[in-house]
mmCIF file of C-alpha atoms in Angstrom:
data_model
loop_
_atom_site.group_PDB
_atom_site.id
_atom_site.type_symbol
_atom_site.label_atom_id
_atom_site.label_comp_id
_atom_site.label_asym_id
_atom_site.label_seq_id
_atom_site.Cartn_x
_atom_site.Cartn_y
_atom_site.Cartn_z
ATOM 1 C CA MET G 1 1.060 19.517 -11.547
ATOM 2 C CA THR G 2 -1.718 18.194 -13.786
ATOM 3 C CA LYS G 3 -4.538 16.663 -11.811
ATOM 4 C CA ILE G 4 -6.561 13.619 -12.861
ATOM 5 C CA SER G 5 -8.710 14.780 -15.746
ATOM 6 C CA GLN G 6 -12.383 13.840 -15.944
ATOM 7 C CA ASN G 7 -12.138 11.967 -12.635
ATOM 8 C CA PRO G 8 -13.586 12.853 -9.222
ATOM 9 C CA PRO G 9 -11.209 14.721 -6.890
ATOM 10 C CA MET G 10 -9.485 12.594 -4.283
ATOM 11 C CA GLN G 11 -8.772 13.479 -0.661
ATOM 12 C CA THR G 12 -7.403 16.690 0.871
ATOM 13 C CA PRO G 13 -3.678 16.483 1.765
ATOM 14 C CA SER G 14 -3.156 15.313 5.351
ATOM 15 C CA PRO G 15 -0.190 14.373 7.568
ATOM 16 C CA THR G 16 -1.987 11.284 8.934
ATOM 17 C CA LEU G 17 0.094 8.084 9.008
ATOM 18 C CA ARG G 18 -1.508 5.650 6.579
ATOM 19 C CA THR G 19 -0.902 1.933 6.148
ATOM 20 C CA ILE G 20 -0.357 0.936 2.515
ATOM 21 C CA VAL G 21 -0.530 -2.779 1.701
ATOM 22 C CA ILE G 22 0.817 -4.028 -1.620
ATOM 23 C CA LEU G 23 -0.566 -7.478 -2.364
ATOM 24 C CA GLY G 24 1.350 -10.010 -4.446
ATOM 25 C CA PHE G 25 1.293 -13.691 -5.396
ATOM 26 C CA ASP G 26 3.525 -16.217 -7.148
ATOM 27 C CA GLY G 27 3.991 -15.036 -10.727
ATOM 28 C CA ILE G 28 3.704 -11.306 -10.014
ATOM 29 C CA GLN G 29 5.385 -8.683 -12.172
ATOM 30 C CA ALA G 30 8.074 -7.465 -9.758
ATOM 31 C CA LEU G 31 7.852 -3.842 -10.915
ATOM 32 C CA ASP G 32 4.130 -3.807 -10.105
ATOM 33 C CA LEU G 33 5.044 -4.405 -6.465
ATOM 34 C CA VAL G 34 8.417 -2.703 -6.069
ATOM 35 C CA GLY G 35 7.448 0.460 -7.994
ATOM 36 C CA PRO G 36 4.562 1.458 -5.699
ATOM 37 C CA MET G 37 6.629 0.479 -2.667
ATOM 38 C CA GLU G 38 9.394 2.882 -3.725
ATOM 39 C CA VAL G 39 6.956 5.750 -4.326
ATOM 40 C CA PHE G 40 5.351 5.558 -0.882
ATOM 41 C CA THR G 41 8.574 4.962 1.055
ATOM 42 C CA LYS G 42 10.311 7.809 -0.802
ATOM 43 C CA ALA G 43 7.398 10.075 0.073
ATOM 44 C CA ASN G 44 8.219 9.595 3.750
ATOM 45 C CA THR G 45 11.599 11.278 3.266
ATOM 46 C CA TYR G 46 9.983 14.442 1.884
ATOM 47 C CA CYS G 47 7.154 14.919 4.345
ATOM 48 C CA PRO G 48 7.289 18.145 6.396
ATOM 49 C CA ALA G 49 9.253 18.000 9.652
ATOM 50 C CA GLY G 50 10.337 14.455 8.836
ATOM 51 C CA SER G 51 6.983 13.037 9.918
ATOM 52 C CA PRO G 52 6.297 9.893 7.843
ATOM 53 C CA ALA G 53 3.032 9.688 5.940
ATOM 54 C CA TYR G 54 3.089 5.974 5.194
ATOM 55 C CA ARG G 55 3.706 2.556 6.665
ATOM 56 C CA VAL G 56 4.214 0.173 3.740
ATOM 57 C CA LEU G 57 3.586 -3.571 4.016
ATOM 58 C CA LEU G 58 4.036 -6.319 1.446
ATOM 59 C CA ALA G 59 1.445 -9.084 1.699
ATOM 60 C CA SER G 60 0.387 -12.342 0.086
ATOM 61 C CA GLN G 61 -2.382 -14.814 0.733
ATOM 62 C CA ARG G 62 -0.495 -17.047 3.172
ATOM 63 C CA GLY G 63 2.559 -14.866 3.814
ATOM 64 C CA GLY G 64 6.191 -15.864 3.488
ATOM 65 C CA ASN G 65 8.085 -15.880 0.220
ATOM 66 C CA ILE G 66 6.593 -15.256 -3.211
ATOM 67 C CA VAL G 67 8.400 -15.566 -6.545
ATOM 68 C CA SER G 68 7.954 -13.145 -9.442
ATOM 69 C CA ASN G 69 7.487 -14.185 -13.061
ATOM 70 C CA ALA G 70 11.163 -13.351 -13.630
ATOM 71 C CA GLY G 71 12.345 -15.533 -10.742
ATOM 72 C CA LEU G 72 12.873 -12.808 -8.122
ATOM 73 C CA CYS G 73 12.121 -14.102 -4.626
ATOM 74 C CA ILE G 74 10.359 -11.589 -2.376
ATOM 75 C CA ALA G 75 10.766 -12.709 1.213
ATOM 76 C CA ALA G 76 8.731 -12.431 4.392
ATOM 77 C CA THR G 77 5.455 -11.051 3.061
ATOM 78 C CA GLU G 78 2.671 -10.634 5.591
ATOM 79 C CA PRO G 79 -0.209 -13.152 5.490
ATOM 80 C CA LEU G 80 -3.665 -11.694 4.972
ATOM 81 C CA ALA G 81 -4.756 -12.905 8.394
ATOM 82 C CA ALA G 82 -2.004 -10.858 10.075
ATOM 83 C CA LEU G 83 -2.744 -7.526 8.394
ATOM 84 C CA PRO G 84 -3.795 -4.682 10.709
ATOM 85 C CA SER G 85 -7.418 -3.622 10.761
ATOM 86 C CA SER G 86 -6.462 -0.041 9.898
ATOM 87 C CA VAL G 87 -5.288 -0.556 6.284
ATOM 88 C CA ASP G 88 -5.822 2.680 4.376
ATOM 89 C CA THR G 89 -4.937 1.603 0.835
ATOM 90 C CA LEU G 90 -4.649 -1.877 -0.677
ATOM 91 C CA ILE G 91 -2.846 -2.222 -4.003
ATOM 92 C CA VAL G 92 -3.050 -5.488 -5.974
ATOM 93 C CA ALA G 93 -0.040 -6.140 -8.191
ATOM 94 C CA GLY G 94 -0.344 -7.728 -11.618
ATOM 95 C CA GLY G 95 1.372 -10.841 -12.882
ATOM 96 C CA ASP G 96 1.509 -13.582 -15.473
ATOM 97 C CA GLU G 97 -1.451 -15.645 -16.654
ATOM 98 C CA ALA G 98 -0.502 -18.709 -14.619
ATOM 99 C CA GLY G 99 -0.352 -16.690 -11.410
ATOM 100 C CA LEU G 100 -3.655 -14.956 -12.088
ATOM 101 C CA ARG G 101 -5.381 -18.234 -12.928
ATOM 102 C CA LYS G 102 -4.151 -19.789 -9.685
ATOM 103 C CA VAL G 103 -5.547 -16.860 -7.687
ATOM 104 C CA ALA G 104 -8.914 -17.255 -9.422
ATOM 105 C CA GLU G 105 -9.027 -21.048 -9.063
ATOM 106 C CA GLU G 106 -8.127 -21.102 -5.387
ATOM 107 C CA GLY G 107 -10.690 -18.394 -4.638
ATOM 108 C CA GLU G 108 -9.503 -17.660 -1.091
ATOM 109 C CA LEU G 109 -7.942 -14.317 -1.968
ATOM 110 C CA LEU G 110 -11.012 -13.274 -3.951
ATOM 111 C CA GLY G 111 -13.282 -14.075 -1.017
ATOM 112 C CA TRP G 112 -11.058 -12.070 1.307
ATOM 113 C CA LEU G 113 -11.190 -9.086 -1.050
ATOM 114 C CA GLN G 114 -14.972 -9.252 -1.248
ATOM 115 C CA GLN G 115 -15.227 -9.351 2.523
ATOM 116 C CA GLN G 116 -12.674 -6.630 3.237
ATOM 117 C CA ALA G 117 -13.227 -4.218 0.329
ATOM 118 C CA GLY G 118 -15.466 -1.906 2.322
ATOM 119 C CA SER G 119 -12.846 -1.397 5.026
ATOM 120 C CA PHE G 120 -10.278 0.300 2.760
ATOM 121 C CA ARG G 121 -10.292 4.001 1.916
ATOM 122 C CA ARG G 122 -8.722 3.094 -1.441
ATOM 123 C CA LEU G 123 -8.507 -0.189 -3.312
ATOM 124 C CA ALA G 124 -6.204 -0.168 -6.328
ATOM 125 C CA SER G 125 -4.607 -2.413 -8.929
ATOM 126 C CA VAL G 126 -1.500 -2.200 -11.070
ATOM 127 C CA CYS G 127 -1.418 -3.654 -14.581
ATOM 128 C CA THR G 128 -3.174 -7.066 -14.726
ATOM 129 C CA GLY G 129 -3.995 -6.793 -11.029
ATOM 130 C CA ALA G 130 -7.285 -5.457 -12.431
ATOM 131 C CA PHE G 131 -8.166 -9.074 -13.264
ATOM 132 C CA VAL G 132 -8.051 -9.916 -9.552
ATOM 133 C CA LEU G 133 -10.393 -7.050 -8.667
ATOM 134 C CA ALA G 134 -12.653 -7.983 -11.566
ATOM 135 C CA ALA G 135 -12.782 -11.654 -10.551
ATOM 136 C CA ALA G 136 -13.807 -10.535 -7.059
ATOM 137 C CA GLY G 137 -16.707 -8.607 -8.623
ATOM 138 C CA LEU G 138 -15.389 -5.238 -7.464
ATOM 139 C CA LEU G 139 -15.158 -3.507 -10.847
ATOM 140 C CA LYS G 140 -18.678 -4.216 -12.082
ATOM 141 C CA GLY G 141 -20.122 -1.124 -13.758
ATOM 142 C CA ARG G 142 -16.888 0.792 -13.274
ATOM 143 C CA ARG G 143 -14.240 2.224 -15.573
ATOM 144 C CA ALA G 144 -10.920 0.401 -15.334
ATOM 145 C CA ALA G 145 -7.494 0.253 -16.939
ATOM 146 C CA THR G 146 -5.064 -2.609 -17.424
ATOM 147 C CA HIS G 147 -2.047 -3.430 -19.595
ATOM 148 C CA TRP G 148 -2.772 -2.568 -23.245
ATOM 149 C CA SER G 149 -2.206 -6.190 -24.311
ATOM 150 C CA ALA G 150 -4.835 -7.436 -21.838
ATOM 151 C CA CYS G 151 -7.630 -4.922 -22.528
ATOM 152 C CA ASP G 152 -9.503 -7.168 -24.969
ATOM 153 C CA THR G 153 -9.342 -10.119 -22.584
ATOM 154 C CA LEU G 154 -10.541 -8.092 -19.606
ATOM 155 C CA GLN G 155 -13.450 -6.717 -21.627
ATOM 156 C CA ALA G 156 -14.404 -10.145 -22.997
ATOM 157 C CA MET G 157 -14.333 -11.805 -19.582
ATOM 158 C CA TRP G 158 -16.251 -9.013 -17.818
ATOM 159 C CA PRO G 159 -18.463 -7.110 -20.308
ATOM 160 C CA ASP G 160 -19.965 -5.067 -17.465
ATOM 161 C CA ILE G 161 -16.636 -3.283 -16.911
ATOM 162 C CA GLU G 162 -15.903 -0.150 -18.945
ATOM 163 C CA VAL G 163 -12.332 -0.903 -20.002
ATOM 164 C CA ASP G 164 -10.488 2.337 -20.745
ATOM 165 C CA ARG G 165 -7.870 1.374 -23.336
ATOM 166 C CA ASP G 166 -6.240 4.808 -23.414
ATOM 167 C CA ALA G 167 -5.898 5.951 -19.806
ATOM 168 C CA ILE G 168 -2.761 5.063 -17.860
ATOM 169 C CA TYR G 169 -4.837 5.075 -14.695
ATOM 170 C CA THR G 170 -8.447 5.567 -13.639
ATOM 171 C CA ALA G 171 -9.940 6.920 -10.429
ATOM 172 C CA GLU G 172 -13.456 5.960 -9.423
ATOM 173 C CA PRO G 173 -13.196 6.200 -5.632
ATOM 174 C CA PRO G 174 -12.702 4.060 -3.757
ATOM 175 C CA PHE G 175 -11.369 2.058 -6.742
ATOM 176 C CA TYR G 176 -8.254 2.975 -8.704
ATOM 177 C CA THR G 177 -6.671 1.011 -11.548
ATOM 178 C CA SER G 178 -3.509 1.567 -13.549
ATOM 179 C CA ALA G 179 -2.475 0.346 -16.963
ATOM 180 C CA GLY G 180 0.733 -1.537 -17.746
ATOM 181 C CA VAL G 181 3.682 -1.948 -15.367
ATOM 182 C CA THR G 182 5.339 1.490 -14.905
ATOM 183 C CA THR G 183 1.989 3.298 -14.921
ATOM 184 C CA GLY G 184 1.660 2.056 -11.347
ATOM 185 C CA LEU G 185 4.243 4.732 -10.515
ATOM 186 C CA ASP G 186 2.005 7.398 -12.050
ATOM 187 C CA LEU G 187 -1.029 6.237 -10.103
ATOM 188 C CA CYS G 188 0.865 6.075 -6.820
ATOM 189 C CA LEU G 189 2.358 9.535 -7.375
ATOM 190 C CA ALA G 190 -1.189 10.850 -7.839
ATOM 191 C CA LEU G 191 -2.226 9.185 -4.569
ATOM 192 C CA VAL G 192 0.779 10.708 -2.788
ATOM 193 C CA GLU G 193 -0.134 14.132 -4.174
ATOM 194 C CA ASP G 194 -3.653 13.801 -2.799
ATOM 195 C CA ASP G 195 -2.353 12.761 0.612
ATOM 196 C CA CYS G 196 0.746 14.930 1.003
ATOM 197 C CA GLY G 197 0.531 17.694 -1.591
ATOM 198 C CA ALA G 198 1.998 18.382 -5.021
ATOM 199 C CA GLN G 199 5.488 19.307 -3.819
ATOM 200 C CA VAL G 200 6.040 15.984 -2.060
ATOM 201 C CA ALA G 201 4.883 14.094 -5.162
ATOM 202 C CA LEU G 202 7.167 16.193 -7.365
ATOM 203 C CA ASN G 203 10.139 15.536 -5.076
ATOM 204 C CA VAL G 204 9.476 11.794 -5.217
ATOM 205 C CA ALA G 205 9.297 11.893 -9.022
ATOM 206 C CA ARG G 206 12.623 13.747 -9.147
ATOM 207 C CA ASP G 207 14.226 11.324 -6.707
ATOM 208 C CA LEU G 208 13.136 8.365 -8.846
ATOM 209 C CA VAL G 209 14.509 10.189 -11.931
ATOM 210 C CA LEU G 210 11.204 10.064 -13.786
ATOM 211 C CA PHE G 211 11.234 11.953 -17.073
ATOM 212 C CA MET G 212 7.870 13.579 -16.389
ATOM 213 C CA ARG G 213 4.712 13.295 -14.309
ATOM 214 C CA ARG G 214 1.927 11.901 -16.479
ATOM 215 C CA PRO G 215 -1.797 12.591 -16.012
ATOM 216 C CA GLY G 216 -4.240 9.691 -15.926
ATOM 217 C CA THR G 217 -5.504 10.443 -19.408
ATOM 218 C CA GLN G 218 -2.041 10.003 -20.959
ATOM 219 C CA ALA G 219 -2.221 7.254 -23.623
ATOM 220 C CA GLN G 220 -0.422 3.949 -22.980
ATOM 221 C CA PHE G 221 1.278 4.083 -26.382
ATOM 222 C CA SER G 222 4.347 6.322 -26.477
ATOM 223 C CA MET G 223 4.929 8.261 -29.695
ATOM 224 C CA ALA G 224 8.572 8.655 -28.677
ATOM 225 C CA LEU G 225 9.024 4.893 -28.438
ATOM 226 C CA ARG G 226 7.249 4.446 -31.752
ATOM 227 C CA ALA G 227 9.651 6.918 -33.365
ATOM 228 C CA GLN G 228 12.628 5.092 -31.886
ATOM 229 C CA GLY G 229 11.362 1.875 -33.395
ATOM 230 C CA VAL G 230 11.708 3.189 -36.951
ATOM 231 C CA ARG G 231 15.120 4.792 -36.697
ATOM 232 C CA ARG G 232 18.586 3.446 -36.108
ATOM 233 C CA HIS G 233 19.487 3.129 -32.449
ATOM 234 C CA VAL G 234 22.800 4.621 -31.326
ATOM 235 C CA LYS G 235 24.930 1.884 -29.787
ATOM 236 C CA LEU G 236 27.482 2.674 -27.132
ATOM 237 C CA THR G 237 30.969 1.194 -27.394
ATOM 238 C CA PRO G 238 33.694 1.264 -24.716
ATOM 239 C CA ARG G 239 36.583 3.724 -24.958
ATOM 240 C CA ARG G 240 39.723 4.011 -22.953
ATOM 241 C CA HIS G 241 39.391 4.812 -19.270
ATOM 242 C CA GLY G 242 36.000 3.060 -19.159
ATOM 243 C CA LYS G 243 34.061 5.801 -20.949
ATOM 244 C CA LEU G 244 31.267 5.082 -23.410
ATOM 245 C CA THR G 245 30.835 6.757 -26.748
ATOM 246 C CA PRO G 246 28.687 6.269 -29.865
ATOM 247 C CA PRO G 247 30.584 4.369 -32.633
#
């Protein structure tokens, strides 16, 4: 499996049980939260001797329900005040502009991040979650990734961040950032590989039916998608017995 190129090596694989907290807010992109959750919980099923590697918690500022930008209600998140002191990795999900602005304006979450940042072995973001880390002052002087459509905005708002427009994720321990939406899966698979080994990460990728494992230096723009955009798409039409076939 391709390791993170031009980035410092992460940790040696270990069977230690680690608490992973995925942090959301009203207006989150649901995939930014659910994707990482699936990667870490799936990893538990492939650990040697059935010994789980991760305890995964969903959290929000005040706990309770949060609603995604698509209207999905995520229930019973843990409040920040109730999180255990032994959090290994905190991952901040991305979301829409309204949700991000509210986080910045209220300031409570940013203050908590500033206070607690030193207690985490890893602090990561998915997609526009990088804006939350940046607003907390945690990415100053560091290389970071975010969704391709938000790179210019992130760079304009925080000129002291080295925004990597090409990488799908960056690793500058203890800080890790991923680009748009599904790249959070790639980052989390890399974290699983560092914790549990390449075979566990590969098994998780297969279980989630991912087409391929992508290194951090993989560009955000897909040449395959670009090619599909300029050719006729094959549409599926129903046949007898419920089967689908091209027209």
